[in-house]
Coordinates of C-alpha atoms and ligand atoms in Angstrom, one line a residue:
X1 CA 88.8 66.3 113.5
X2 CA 88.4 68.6 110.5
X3 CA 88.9 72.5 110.4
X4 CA 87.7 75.3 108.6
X5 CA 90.8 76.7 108.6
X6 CA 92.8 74.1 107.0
X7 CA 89.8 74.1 104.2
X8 CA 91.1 77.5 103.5
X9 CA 94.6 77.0 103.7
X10 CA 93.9 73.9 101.4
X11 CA 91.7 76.1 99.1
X12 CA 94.4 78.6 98.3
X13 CA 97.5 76.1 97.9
X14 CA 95.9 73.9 95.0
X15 CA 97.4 75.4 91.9
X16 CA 94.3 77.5 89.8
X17 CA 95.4 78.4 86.1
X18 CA 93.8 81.0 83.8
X19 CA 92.6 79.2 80.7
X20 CA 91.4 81.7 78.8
X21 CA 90.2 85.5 78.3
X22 CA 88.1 87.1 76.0
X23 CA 87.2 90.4 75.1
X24 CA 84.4 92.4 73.9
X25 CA 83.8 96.0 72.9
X26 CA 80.4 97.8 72.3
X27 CA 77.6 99.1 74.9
X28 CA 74.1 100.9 74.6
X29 CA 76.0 104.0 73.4
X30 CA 79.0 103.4 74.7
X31 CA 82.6 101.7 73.8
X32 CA 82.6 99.9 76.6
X33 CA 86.0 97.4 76.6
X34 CA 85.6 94.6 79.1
X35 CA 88.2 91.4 79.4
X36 CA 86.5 88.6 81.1
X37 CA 88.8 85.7 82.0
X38 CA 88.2 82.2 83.4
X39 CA 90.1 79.9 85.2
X40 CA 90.5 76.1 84.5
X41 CA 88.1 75.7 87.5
X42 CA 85.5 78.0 85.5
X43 CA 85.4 80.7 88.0
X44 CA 85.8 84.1 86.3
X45 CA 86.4 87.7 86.6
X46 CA 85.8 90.8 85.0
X47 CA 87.9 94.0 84.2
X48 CA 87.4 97.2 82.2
X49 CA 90.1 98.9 79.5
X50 CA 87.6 101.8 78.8
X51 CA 89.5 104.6 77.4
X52 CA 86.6 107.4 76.3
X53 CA 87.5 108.3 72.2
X54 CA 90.0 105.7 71.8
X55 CA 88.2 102.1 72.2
X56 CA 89.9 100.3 70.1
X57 CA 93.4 100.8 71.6
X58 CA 93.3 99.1 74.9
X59 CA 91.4 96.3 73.5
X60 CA 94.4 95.3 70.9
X61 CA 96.6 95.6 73.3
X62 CA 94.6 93.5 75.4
X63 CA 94.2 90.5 72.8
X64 CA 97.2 90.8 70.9
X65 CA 100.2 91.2 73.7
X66 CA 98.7 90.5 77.1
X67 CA 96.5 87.8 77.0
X68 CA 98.7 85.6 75.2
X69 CA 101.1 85.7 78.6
X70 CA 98.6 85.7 81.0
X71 CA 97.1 81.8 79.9
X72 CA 98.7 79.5 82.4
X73 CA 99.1 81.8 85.2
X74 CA 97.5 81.6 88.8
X75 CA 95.0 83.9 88.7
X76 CA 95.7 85.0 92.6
X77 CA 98.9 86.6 91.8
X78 CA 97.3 90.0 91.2
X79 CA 100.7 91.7 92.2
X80 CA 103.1 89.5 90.7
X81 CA 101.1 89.3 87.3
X82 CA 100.6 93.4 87.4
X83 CA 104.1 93.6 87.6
X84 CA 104.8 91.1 85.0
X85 CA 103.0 93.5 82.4
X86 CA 104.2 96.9 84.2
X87 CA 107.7 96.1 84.5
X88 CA 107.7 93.6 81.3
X89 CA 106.1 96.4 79.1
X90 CA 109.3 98.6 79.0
X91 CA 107.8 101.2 77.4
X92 CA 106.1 101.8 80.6
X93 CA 103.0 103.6 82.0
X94 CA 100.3 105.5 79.5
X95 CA 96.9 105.5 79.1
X96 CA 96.7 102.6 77.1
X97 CA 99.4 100.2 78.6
X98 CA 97.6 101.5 82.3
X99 CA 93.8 100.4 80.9
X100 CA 95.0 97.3 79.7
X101 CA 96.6 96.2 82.6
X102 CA 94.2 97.4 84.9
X103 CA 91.7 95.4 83.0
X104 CA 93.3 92.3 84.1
X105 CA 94.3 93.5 87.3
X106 CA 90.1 94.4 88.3
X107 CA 89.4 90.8 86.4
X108 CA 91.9 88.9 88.7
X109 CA 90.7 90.8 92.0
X110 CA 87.4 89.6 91.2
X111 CA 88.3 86.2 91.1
X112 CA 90.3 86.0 94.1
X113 CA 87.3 87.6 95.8
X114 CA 84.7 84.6 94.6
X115 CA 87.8 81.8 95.4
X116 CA 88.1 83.6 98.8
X117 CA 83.8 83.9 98.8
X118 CA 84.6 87.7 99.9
X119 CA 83.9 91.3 98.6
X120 CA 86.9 92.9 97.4
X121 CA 86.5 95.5 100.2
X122 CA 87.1 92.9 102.5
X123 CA 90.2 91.5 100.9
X124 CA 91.4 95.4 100.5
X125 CA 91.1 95.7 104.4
X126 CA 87.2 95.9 105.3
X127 CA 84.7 98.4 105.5
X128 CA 85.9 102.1 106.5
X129 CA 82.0 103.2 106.3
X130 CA 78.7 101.8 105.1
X131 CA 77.9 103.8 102.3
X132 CA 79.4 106.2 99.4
X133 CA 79.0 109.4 99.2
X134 CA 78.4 110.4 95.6
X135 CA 78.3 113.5 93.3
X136 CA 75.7 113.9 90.4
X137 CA 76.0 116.9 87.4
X138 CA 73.5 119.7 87.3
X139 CA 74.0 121.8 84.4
X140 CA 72.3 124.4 83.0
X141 CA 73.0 126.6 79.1
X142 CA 72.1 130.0 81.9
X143 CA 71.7 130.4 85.6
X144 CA 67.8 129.7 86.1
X145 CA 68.3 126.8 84.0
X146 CA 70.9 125.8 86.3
X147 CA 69.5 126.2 89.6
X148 CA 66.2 124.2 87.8
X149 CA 68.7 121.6 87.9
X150 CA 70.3 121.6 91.0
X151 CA 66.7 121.2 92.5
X152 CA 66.1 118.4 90.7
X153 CA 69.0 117.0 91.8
X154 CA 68.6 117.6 95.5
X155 CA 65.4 116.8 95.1
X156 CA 66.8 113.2 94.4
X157 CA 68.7 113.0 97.6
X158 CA 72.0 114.0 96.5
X159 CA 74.1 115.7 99.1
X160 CA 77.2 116.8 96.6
X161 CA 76.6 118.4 93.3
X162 CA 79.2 119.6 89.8
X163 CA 77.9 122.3 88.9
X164 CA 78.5 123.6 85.3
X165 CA 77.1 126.9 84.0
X166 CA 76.6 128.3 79.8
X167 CA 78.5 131.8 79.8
X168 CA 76.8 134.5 78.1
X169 CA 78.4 134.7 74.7
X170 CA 80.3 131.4 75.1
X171 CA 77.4 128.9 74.7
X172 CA 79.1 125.8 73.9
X173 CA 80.5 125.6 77.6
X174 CA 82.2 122.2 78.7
X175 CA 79.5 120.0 80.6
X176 CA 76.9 122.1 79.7
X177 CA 73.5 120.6 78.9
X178 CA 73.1 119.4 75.7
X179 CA 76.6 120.4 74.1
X180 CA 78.6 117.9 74.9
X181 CA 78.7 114.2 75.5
X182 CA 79.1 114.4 79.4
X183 CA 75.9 115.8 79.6
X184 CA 74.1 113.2 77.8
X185 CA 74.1 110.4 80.0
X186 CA 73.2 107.9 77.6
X187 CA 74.0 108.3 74.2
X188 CA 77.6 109.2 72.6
X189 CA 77.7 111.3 69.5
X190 CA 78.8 109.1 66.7
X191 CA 78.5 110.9 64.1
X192 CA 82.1 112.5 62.1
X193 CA 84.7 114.2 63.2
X194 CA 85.4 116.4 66.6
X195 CA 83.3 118.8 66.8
X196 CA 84.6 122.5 68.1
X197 CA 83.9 124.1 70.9
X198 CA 85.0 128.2 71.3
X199 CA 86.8 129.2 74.4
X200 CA 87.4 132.3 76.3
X201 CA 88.7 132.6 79.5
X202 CA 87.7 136.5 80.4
X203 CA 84.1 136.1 79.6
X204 CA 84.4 132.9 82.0
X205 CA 86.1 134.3 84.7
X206 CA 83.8 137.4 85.1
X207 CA 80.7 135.6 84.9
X208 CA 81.3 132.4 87.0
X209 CA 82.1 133.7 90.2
X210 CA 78.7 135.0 90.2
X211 CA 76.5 131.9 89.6
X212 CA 78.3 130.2 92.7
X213 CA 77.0 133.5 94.6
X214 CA 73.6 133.1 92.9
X215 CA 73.7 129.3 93.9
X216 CA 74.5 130.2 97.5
X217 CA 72.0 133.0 97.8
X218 CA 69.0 129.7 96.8
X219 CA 70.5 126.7 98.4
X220 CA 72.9 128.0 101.2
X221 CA 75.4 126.6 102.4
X222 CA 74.6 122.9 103.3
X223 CA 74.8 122.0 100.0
X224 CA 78.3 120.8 98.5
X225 CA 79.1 122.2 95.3
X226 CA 81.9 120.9 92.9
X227 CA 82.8 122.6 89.8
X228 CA 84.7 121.6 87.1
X229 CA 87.5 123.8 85.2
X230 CA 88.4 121.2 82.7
X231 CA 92.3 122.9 82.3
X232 CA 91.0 125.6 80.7
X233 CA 93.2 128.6 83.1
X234 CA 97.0 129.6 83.0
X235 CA 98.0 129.4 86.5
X236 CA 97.9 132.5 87.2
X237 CA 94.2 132.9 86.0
X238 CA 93.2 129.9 87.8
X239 CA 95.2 131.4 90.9
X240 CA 92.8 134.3 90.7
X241 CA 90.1 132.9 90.4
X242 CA 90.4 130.5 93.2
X243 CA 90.7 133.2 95.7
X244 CA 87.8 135.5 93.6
X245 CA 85.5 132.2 94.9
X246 CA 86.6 130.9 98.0
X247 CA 83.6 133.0 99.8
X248 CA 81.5 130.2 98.0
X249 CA 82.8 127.3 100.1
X250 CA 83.3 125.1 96.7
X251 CA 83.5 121.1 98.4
X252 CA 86.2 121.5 95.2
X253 CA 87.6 123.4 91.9
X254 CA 88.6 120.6 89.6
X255 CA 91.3 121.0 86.9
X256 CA 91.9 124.3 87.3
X257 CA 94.7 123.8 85.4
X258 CA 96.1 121.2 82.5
X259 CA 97.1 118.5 84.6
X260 CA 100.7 117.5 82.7
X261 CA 102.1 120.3 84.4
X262 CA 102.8 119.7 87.9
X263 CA 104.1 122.7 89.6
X264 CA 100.9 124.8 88.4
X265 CA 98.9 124.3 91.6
X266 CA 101.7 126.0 92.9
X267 CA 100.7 129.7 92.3
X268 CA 96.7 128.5 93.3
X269 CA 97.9 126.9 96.8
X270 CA 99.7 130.3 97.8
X271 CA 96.4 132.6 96.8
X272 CA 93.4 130.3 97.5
X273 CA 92.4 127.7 100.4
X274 CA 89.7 126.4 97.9
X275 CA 89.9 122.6 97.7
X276 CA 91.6 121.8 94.5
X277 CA 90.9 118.2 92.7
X278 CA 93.1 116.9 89.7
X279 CA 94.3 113.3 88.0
X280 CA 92.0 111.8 86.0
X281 CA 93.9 112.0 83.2
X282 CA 96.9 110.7 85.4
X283 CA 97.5 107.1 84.6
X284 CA 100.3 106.1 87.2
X285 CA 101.7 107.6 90.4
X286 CA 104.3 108.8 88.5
X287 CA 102.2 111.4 87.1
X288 CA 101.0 113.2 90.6
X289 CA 104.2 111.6 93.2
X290 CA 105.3 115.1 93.3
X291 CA 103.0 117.3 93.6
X292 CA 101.5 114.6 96.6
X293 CA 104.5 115.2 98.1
X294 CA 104.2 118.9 98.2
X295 CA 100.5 118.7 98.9
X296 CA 99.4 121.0 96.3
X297 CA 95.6 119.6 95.9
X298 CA 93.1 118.0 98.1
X299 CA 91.3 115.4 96.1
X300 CA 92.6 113.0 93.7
X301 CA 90.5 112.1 90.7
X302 CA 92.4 108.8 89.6
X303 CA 90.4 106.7 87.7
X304 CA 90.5 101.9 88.1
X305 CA 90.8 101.9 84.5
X306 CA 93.1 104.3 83.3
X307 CA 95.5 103.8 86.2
X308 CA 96.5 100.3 86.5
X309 CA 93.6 98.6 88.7
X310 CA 92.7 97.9 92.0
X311 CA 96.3 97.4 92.8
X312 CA 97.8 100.4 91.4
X313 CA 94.6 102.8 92.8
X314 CA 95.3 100.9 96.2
X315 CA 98.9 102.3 95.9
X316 CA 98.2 105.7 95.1
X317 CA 95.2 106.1 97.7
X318 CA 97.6 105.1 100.4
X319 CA 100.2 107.5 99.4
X320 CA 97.6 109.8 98.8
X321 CA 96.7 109.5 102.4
X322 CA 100.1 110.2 103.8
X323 CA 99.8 113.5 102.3
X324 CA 95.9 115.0 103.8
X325 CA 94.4 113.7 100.4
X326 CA 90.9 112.3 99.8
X327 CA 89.7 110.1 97.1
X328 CA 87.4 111.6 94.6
X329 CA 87.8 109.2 91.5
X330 CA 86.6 109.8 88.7
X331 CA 83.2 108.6 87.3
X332 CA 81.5 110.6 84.2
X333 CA 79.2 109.3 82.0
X334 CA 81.8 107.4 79.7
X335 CA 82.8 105.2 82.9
X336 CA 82.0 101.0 82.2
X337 CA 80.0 100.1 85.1
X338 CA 82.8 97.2 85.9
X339 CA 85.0 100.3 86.7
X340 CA 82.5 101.8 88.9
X341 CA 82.3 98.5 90.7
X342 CA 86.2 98.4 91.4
X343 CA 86.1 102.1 92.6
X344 CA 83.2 101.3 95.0
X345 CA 84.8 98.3 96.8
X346 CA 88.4 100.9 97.0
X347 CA 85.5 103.5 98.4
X348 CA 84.5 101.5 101.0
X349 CA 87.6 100.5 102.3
X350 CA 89.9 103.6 101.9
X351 CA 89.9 105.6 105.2
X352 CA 91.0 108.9 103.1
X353 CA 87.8 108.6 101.2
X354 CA 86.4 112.0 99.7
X355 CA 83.9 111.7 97.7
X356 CA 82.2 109.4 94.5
X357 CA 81.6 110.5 90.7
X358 CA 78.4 108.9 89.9
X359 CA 76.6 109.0 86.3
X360 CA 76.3 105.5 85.5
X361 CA 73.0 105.6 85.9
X362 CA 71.3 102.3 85.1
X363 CA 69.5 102.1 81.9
X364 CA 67.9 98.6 81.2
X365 CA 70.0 97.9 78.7
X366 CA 73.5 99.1 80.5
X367 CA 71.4 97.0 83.2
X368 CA 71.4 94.1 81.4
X369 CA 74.8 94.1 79.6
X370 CA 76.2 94.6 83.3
X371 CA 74.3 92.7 86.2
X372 CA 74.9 93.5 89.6
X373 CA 73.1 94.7 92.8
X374 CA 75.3 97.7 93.9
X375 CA 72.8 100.4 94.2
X376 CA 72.5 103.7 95.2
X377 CA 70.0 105.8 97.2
X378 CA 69.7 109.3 98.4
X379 CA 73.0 110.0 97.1
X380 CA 75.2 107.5 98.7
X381 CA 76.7 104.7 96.9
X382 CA 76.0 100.8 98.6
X383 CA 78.6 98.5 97.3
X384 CA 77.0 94.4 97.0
X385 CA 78.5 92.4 99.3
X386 CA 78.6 89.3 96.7
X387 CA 81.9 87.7 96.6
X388 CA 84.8 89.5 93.9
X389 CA 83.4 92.5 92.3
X390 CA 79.7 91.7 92.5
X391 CA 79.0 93.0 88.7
X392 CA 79.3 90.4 85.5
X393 CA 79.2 91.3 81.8
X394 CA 76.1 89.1 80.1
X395 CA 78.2 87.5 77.3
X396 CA 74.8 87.0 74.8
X397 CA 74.1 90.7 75.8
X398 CA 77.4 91.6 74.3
X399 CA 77.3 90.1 71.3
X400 CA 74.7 92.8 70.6
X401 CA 77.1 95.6 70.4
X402 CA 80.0 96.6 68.6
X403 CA 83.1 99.5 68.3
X404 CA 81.7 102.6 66.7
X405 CA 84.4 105.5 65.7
X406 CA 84.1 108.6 68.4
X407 CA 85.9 111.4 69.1
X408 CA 86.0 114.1 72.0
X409 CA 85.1 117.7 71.0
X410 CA 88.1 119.7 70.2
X411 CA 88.7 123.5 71.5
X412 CA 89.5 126.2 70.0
X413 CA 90.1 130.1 71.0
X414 CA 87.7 132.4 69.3
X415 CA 91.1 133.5 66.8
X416 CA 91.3 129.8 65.7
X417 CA 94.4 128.8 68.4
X418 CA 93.8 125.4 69.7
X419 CA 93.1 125.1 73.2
X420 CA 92.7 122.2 75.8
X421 CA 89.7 120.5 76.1
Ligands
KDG501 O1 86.5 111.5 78.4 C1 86.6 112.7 79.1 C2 85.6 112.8 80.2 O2 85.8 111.7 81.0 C3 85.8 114.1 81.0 O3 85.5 115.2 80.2 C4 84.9 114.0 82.2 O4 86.0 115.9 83.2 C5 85.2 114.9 83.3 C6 84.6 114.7 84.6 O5 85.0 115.4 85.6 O6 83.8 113.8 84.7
MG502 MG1 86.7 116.5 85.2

């Protein structure tokens, strides 16, 4: 008599090896970096080391110290092998170390998933819910080309929208249409240097609070609006201005303040209820452990790529959890699709899910450089139940694209002081 169950058992004890990895660079528009590996067996996996305005970094790192270890290892051993390069780094944690390693981490996930003949969900603990909730970006350079957009967007069937506002005598506002990257879905600027952008934080805090009362006043209150700070206020501004809009019901305020510093939120949480989202410029728990523990913000942004993987996101959604705090990672235009795929299968599984950044919005050619059938509809994200990831990178595809230099704006005060972008 022959059982399933020792098929499995016998499945999972043969030894697998990884035989070899490669990586490419490039993207319609993008500098998409994406590790592929195979095992001996031919089954592989894909990852992405996408860091937005430095490309080139993670995928060095990537060919010239990682990859030569990880030939020879059982693919299966995600936490072992993440480990390995954490621990084995010494020199630990930073963007680039985190993408590089979560690269391989997202890659090796999706192998165990196909050798298992799961979803990664599944392996992570199962479904929580069926579907995603998701966030889109209206933007507008003045309010009535604002609200034009948030109709649009509704119109679409999203549920949860960023809204980002031009302020009268500070055009080149971040995420506002047309002057920056984040607003154009598509294409990245590849032209020169970084270009400027001018800041001032007075004009912006007296004119903001009024476009949330002007969105309110048009869509009510159904609607969930999310707006973006970008680390632009002191604490004490951002403090203000958190209680100035809680009337508005924000679903959140996001980077209110520059996210290195981790006793800021302080100063908001004692003045303002307003949700308060940060991290995805955090690349390890290391960066946000404290202020998690304090339970100064509701959401936390934390990105697949730039912190560690599946297997590091997994960590910090769980601790994340102990502390009231939903998932909202992050997902702007910049974001490899791969990436997107690992956050949906932690989406679906995490019980403290929040909420989905989605702008990967499928162009043919992103379509055909990354094949999958996640999809999305009426706002809510549905993650493909095909075993491991359920995204591949098309290798010919790839070959059509290539690094090209990029930087992100730069900002400055209207004096000349630099400011954070
Ligand atoms: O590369 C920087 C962008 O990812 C960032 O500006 C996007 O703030 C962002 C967001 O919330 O999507
Ligand atoms: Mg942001």
């Amino acid at each position: 008599m022959f059982y399933w169950s020792e098929t499995i058992v016998l499945l999972w004890s043969y030894a697998v090896k990884i035989a070899s990895a490669e990586v490419f660079v490039g993207g319609p528009g993008k500098n998409y970096v994406t590790i592929k590996i195979r095992t001996d067996e031919g089954v592989t996996g894909v990852g992405d080391a996408s860091i937005n305005g430095r490309g080139l970094l993670p995928a060095t790192y990537l060919k010239e110290y990682l990859i030569p270890c990880l030939i020879g290892m059982d693919p299966r051993k995600t936490e072992d092998i993440w480990q390995y390069f954490y621990r084995g780094a010494y020199f630990r944690r930073g963007p680039v170390t985190m993408a590089a390693i979560g690269a391989i981490d997202m890659a090796l996930w999706d192998i165990k998933g196909k050798i298992a003949g799961l979803p990664v969900y599944q392996l992570l603990g199962g479904p929580s819910r069926d579907a995603c909730l998701v966030y889109a970006h209206a933007t507008g350079s003045d309010v009535e080309a604002l609200l034009d957009s948030i109709t649009h967007y509704q119109a679409e069937g999203y549920k949860a929208i960023r809204i980002q506002c031009g302020i009268p005598g500070m055009p080149e506002g971040y995420g506002v249409a047309g002057d920056d990257e984040d607003t154009k879905h598509f294409i990245t600027d590849f032209t020169g240097l970084p270009k400027t952008e001018i800041w001032d934080t007075e004009k912006y805090l007296r004119f903001m609070p009024g476009v949330f009362e002007k969105i309110r006043e048009r869509f009510g209150f159904d609607l969930k609006i999310l707006h973006d700070v970008h680390h632009r206020l002191r604490p004490r501004e951002a403090a203000a201005f958190a209680k100035e809009v809680e009337p508005y019901r924000l679903f959140w305020l996001e980077d209110p303040t520059p996210a290195d510093d981790q006793s800021a939120l302080k100063l908001i949480r004692q003045h303002s209820t307003v949700p308060i989202a940060i991290g995805e410029v955090f690349n390890s728990i290391w960066d946000c452990k404290d202020m998690m523990e304090q339970e100064l913000f509701d959401f936390i942004r934390v990105s697949a790529t730039i912190a560690g993987g599946i297997t590091h996101l997994r960590r910090i959604t769980d601790f994340a959890d102990m502390h009231h705090i939903r998932t909202g990672f992050h997902g702007p235009p910049s974001h490899s699709p791969i990436s997107m795929a690992a956050q949906a299968h932690l989406n679906r599984w995490a019980p403290n899910f929040g909420i989905q950044e989605y702008l990967v919005l499928g162009t043919p050619e992103c379509d055909a450089l990354f094949p999958s059938d996640h999809h999305m509809k009426n706002g809510m994200f549905y993650v493909s139940d095909a075993p491991g990831l359920g995204i591949d990178i098309d290798e010919k595809e790839a070959k059509r694209y290539s690094h090209q230099a990029h930087y992100h704006p730069i900002v400055r005060l209207e004096d000349g002081t630099m400011w954070n972008y």
